[in-house]
PDB file of C-alpha atoms in Angstrom:
ATOM      1  CA  MET J 197      10.978  14.623   3.056  1.00 67.00           C
ATOM      2  CA  SER J 198       7.560  13.585   5.199  1.00 79.00           C
ATOM      3  CA  ARG J 199       7.788  11.136   7.919  1.00 87.00           C
ATOM      4  CA  GLU J 200       5.140   8.518   5.560  1.00 83.00           C
ATOM      5  CA  GLU J 201       8.328   9.067   3.053  1.00 87.00           C
ATOM      6  CA  ASP J 202      10.507   8.395   5.898  1.00 92.00           C
ATOM      7  CA  LYS J 203       8.860   5.129   6.263  1.00 94.00           C
ATOM      8  CA  CYS J 204       8.203   3.966   3.393  1.00 96.00           C
ATOM      9  CA  GLU J 205      12.339   4.374   2.327  1.00 97.00           C
ATOM     10  CA  ARG J 206      12.841   2.544   5.621  1.00 97.00           C
ATOM     11  CA  VAL J 207      10.485   0.002   4.308  1.00 97.00           C
ATOM     12  CA  GLU J 208      11.646  -0.206   1.123  1.00 97.00           C
ATOM     13  CA  ARG J 209      15.131  -0.773   2.225  1.00 97.00           C
ATOM     14  CA  ALA J 210      14.236  -3.709   4.733  1.00 97.00           C
ATOM     15  CA  LEU J 211      12.357  -5.265   1.677  1.00 97.00           C
ATOM     16  CA  ARG J 212      15.849  -5.142  -0.861  1.00 97.00           C
ATOM     17  CA  GLU J 213      17.920  -6.293   1.926  1.00 97.00           C
ATOM     18  CA  CYS J 214      15.633  -9.130   2.392  1.00 97.00           C
ATOM     19  CA  HIS J 215      15.896  -9.794  -1.253  1.00 96.00           C
ATOM     20  CA  ARG J 216      19.445  -9.710  -1.012  1.00 96.00           C
ATOM     21  CA  ARG J 217      19.495 -11.999   1.816  1.00 95.00           C
ATOM     22  CA  VAL J 218      17.120 -15.061   0.503  1.00 95.00           C
ATOM     23  CA  PRO J 219      17.588 -16.885  -2.623  1.00 93.00           C
ATOM     24  CA  SER J 220      15.168 -16.199  -5.625  1.00 92.00           C
ATOM     25  CA  GLY J 221      12.117 -19.187  -4.746  1.00 93.00           C
ATOM     26  CA  PRO J 222       9.190 -20.073  -2.637  1.00 93.00           C
ATOM     27  CA  SER J 223      11.414 -18.850   0.874  1.00 92.00           C
ATOM     28  CA  ARG J 224      12.162 -15.842  -0.557  1.00 91.00           C
ATOM     29  CA  ASP J 225       8.341 -14.859  -0.779  1.00 92.00           C
ATOM     30  CA  THR J 226       7.602 -16.262   2.461  1.00 94.00           C
ATOM     31  CA  ALA J 227      10.054 -14.392   4.256  1.00 94.00           C
ATOM     32  CA  CYS J 228       9.992 -11.184   2.605  1.00 96.00           C
ATOM     33  CA  ARG J 229       5.745 -11.546   1.755  1.00 96.00           C
ATOM     34  CA  HIS J 230       5.564  -9.068   5.476  1.00 96.00           C
ATOM     35  CA  LEU J 231       7.792  -5.937   4.035  1.00 97.00           C
ATOM     36  CA  ASN J 232       6.349  -6.369   0.450  1.00 97.00           C
ATOM     37  CA  HIS J 233       2.997  -5.842   1.666  1.00 96.00           C
ATOM     38  CA  ALA J 234       4.197  -2.838   4.097  1.00 97.00           C
ATOM     39  CA  LEU J 235       5.893  -1.213   1.277  1.00 97.00           C
ATOM     40  CA  ALA J 236       2.286  -1.434  -0.868  1.00 97.00           C
ATOM     41  CA  THR J 237       0.766   0.111   1.857  1.00 96.00           C
ATOM     42  CA  CYS J 238       2.920   2.494   2.858  1.00 96.00           C
ATOM     43  CA  LEU J 239       3.381   3.656  -1.121  1.00 96.00           C
ATOM     44  CA  VAL J 240      -0.960   3.702  -1.242  1.00 96.00           C
ATOM     45  CA  SER J 241      -1.238   5.766   1.663  1.00 96.00           C
ATOM     46  CA  LEU J 242       1.229   8.219   0.280  1.00 94.00           C
ATOM     47  CA  ALA J 243      -0.566   7.740  -3.656  1.00 95.00           C
ATOM     48  CA  CYS J 244      -3.856   8.618  -1.899  1.00 97.00           C
ATOM     49  CA  PRO J 245      -4.241   9.265   1.445  1.00 96.00           C
ATOM     50  CA  HIS J 246      -7.947   9.949   2.034  1.00 97.00           C
ATOM     51  CA  GLU J 247      -8.813   7.207  -0.538  1.00 97.00           C
ATOM     52  CA  TRP J 248      -6.776   4.875   1.097  1.00 97.00           C
ATOM     53  CA  GLU J 249      -8.178   6.405   4.810  1.00 96.00           C
ATOM     54  CA  ALA J 250     -11.887   5.302   3.715  1.00 96.00           C
ATOM     55  CA  VAL J 251     -11.003   1.902   2.330  1.00 96.00           C
ATOM     56  CA  ARG J 252      -9.135   0.644   5.617  1.00 94.00           C
ATOM     57  CA  THR J 253     -12.091   2.608   7.332  1.00 93.00           C
ATOM     58  CA  LEU J 254     -15.014   0.845   5.378  1.00 93.00           C
ATOM     59  CA  CYS J 255     -13.544  -2.519   4.630  1.00 93.00           C
ATOM     60  CA  SER J 256     -11.996  -3.064   7.674  1.00 86.00           C
ATOM     61  CA  THR J 257     -15.142  -5.710   9.085  1.00 82.00           C
ATOM     62  CA  ALA J 258     -17.614  -6.835   7.396  1.00 80.00           C
ATOM     63  CA  GLY J 259     -20.828  -5.011   8.152  1.00 79.00           C
ATOM     64  CA  THR J 260     -24.657  -3.884   6.687  1.00 87.00           C
ATOM     65  CA  ALA J 261     -25.548  -3.746   3.121  1.00 90.00           C
ATOM     66  CA  LEU J 262     -24.821   0.157   2.855  1.00 91.00           C
ATOM     67  CA  LYS J 263     -21.646  -0.726   4.611  1.00 91.00           C
ATOM     68  CA  ARG J 264     -20.792  -3.066   1.835  1.00 91.00           C
ATOM     69  CA  GLN J 265     -21.838  -0.459  -0.620  1.00 94.00           C
ATOM     70  CA  GLN J 266     -19.840   2.248   0.767  1.00 95.00           C
ATOM     71  CA  CYS J 267     -17.111   0.087   0.895  1.00 95.00           C
ATOM     72  CA  GLN J 268     -17.020  -1.050  -2.895  1.00 96.00           C
ATOM     73  CA  GLN J 269     -17.181   2.915  -3.677  1.00 97.00           C
ATOM     74  CA  ALA J 270     -14.239   3.917  -1.315  1.00 97.00           C
ATOM     75  CA  GLN J 271     -12.402   1.002  -3.147  1.00 97.00           C
ATOM     76  CA  LEU J 272     -13.409   2.124  -6.902  1.00 98.00           C
ATOM     77  CA  SER J 273     -12.037   6.055  -5.758  1.00 97.00           C
ATOM     78  CA  LEU J 274      -8.800   4.216  -4.097  1.00 97.00           C
ATOM     79  CA  SER J 275      -8.453   2.353  -7.442  1.00 97.00           C
ATOM     80  CA  LEU J 276      -9.384   5.554  -9.511  1.00 96.00           C
ATOM     81  CA  CYS J 277      -6.814   7.809  -7.545  1.00 96.00           C
ATOM     82  CA  LEU J 278      -3.793   5.166  -7.883  1.00 96.00           C
ATOM     83  CA  SER J 279      -4.768   4.820 -11.646  1.00 93.00           C
ATOM     84  CA  LEU J 280      -4.646   9.079 -12.127  1.00 88.00           C
ATOM     85  CA  SER J 281      -1.608   8.863  -9.910  1.00 82.00           C
ATOM     86  CA  SER J 282       0.446   6.627 -11.898  1.00 74.00           C
ATOM     87  CA  GLN J 283      -0.862   8.544 -15.267  1.00 70.00           C
ATOM     88  CA  GLN J 284       0.840  11.681 -13.567  1.00 69.00           C
ATOM     89  CA  HIS J 285       4.285   9.863 -12.924  1.00 64.00           C
ATOM     90  CA  ASN J 286       4.083   8.939 -16.502  1.00 59.00           C
ATOM     91  CA  MET J 287       3.931  12.114 -17.691  1.00 54.00           C
TER      92      MET J 287
END
């Protein structure tokens, strides 16, 4: 198991614990939001590391029209990668 996979597992355990401790509803949504986001980010970075890094780098700050175009292209590439990854896991 890679270091990234181990990190994702730790975040998933923390999220499960948060869901166990906090009653369902808006308070749980608020209390567990950061863990939910962290797990999603971790899983995306595992599934499509290069595409995720491109989005993270190109879309992190405002910029020129060229940078915005590159950001959109990176987002499209990430979306395609995730779609293909999802299809592979469903086979």
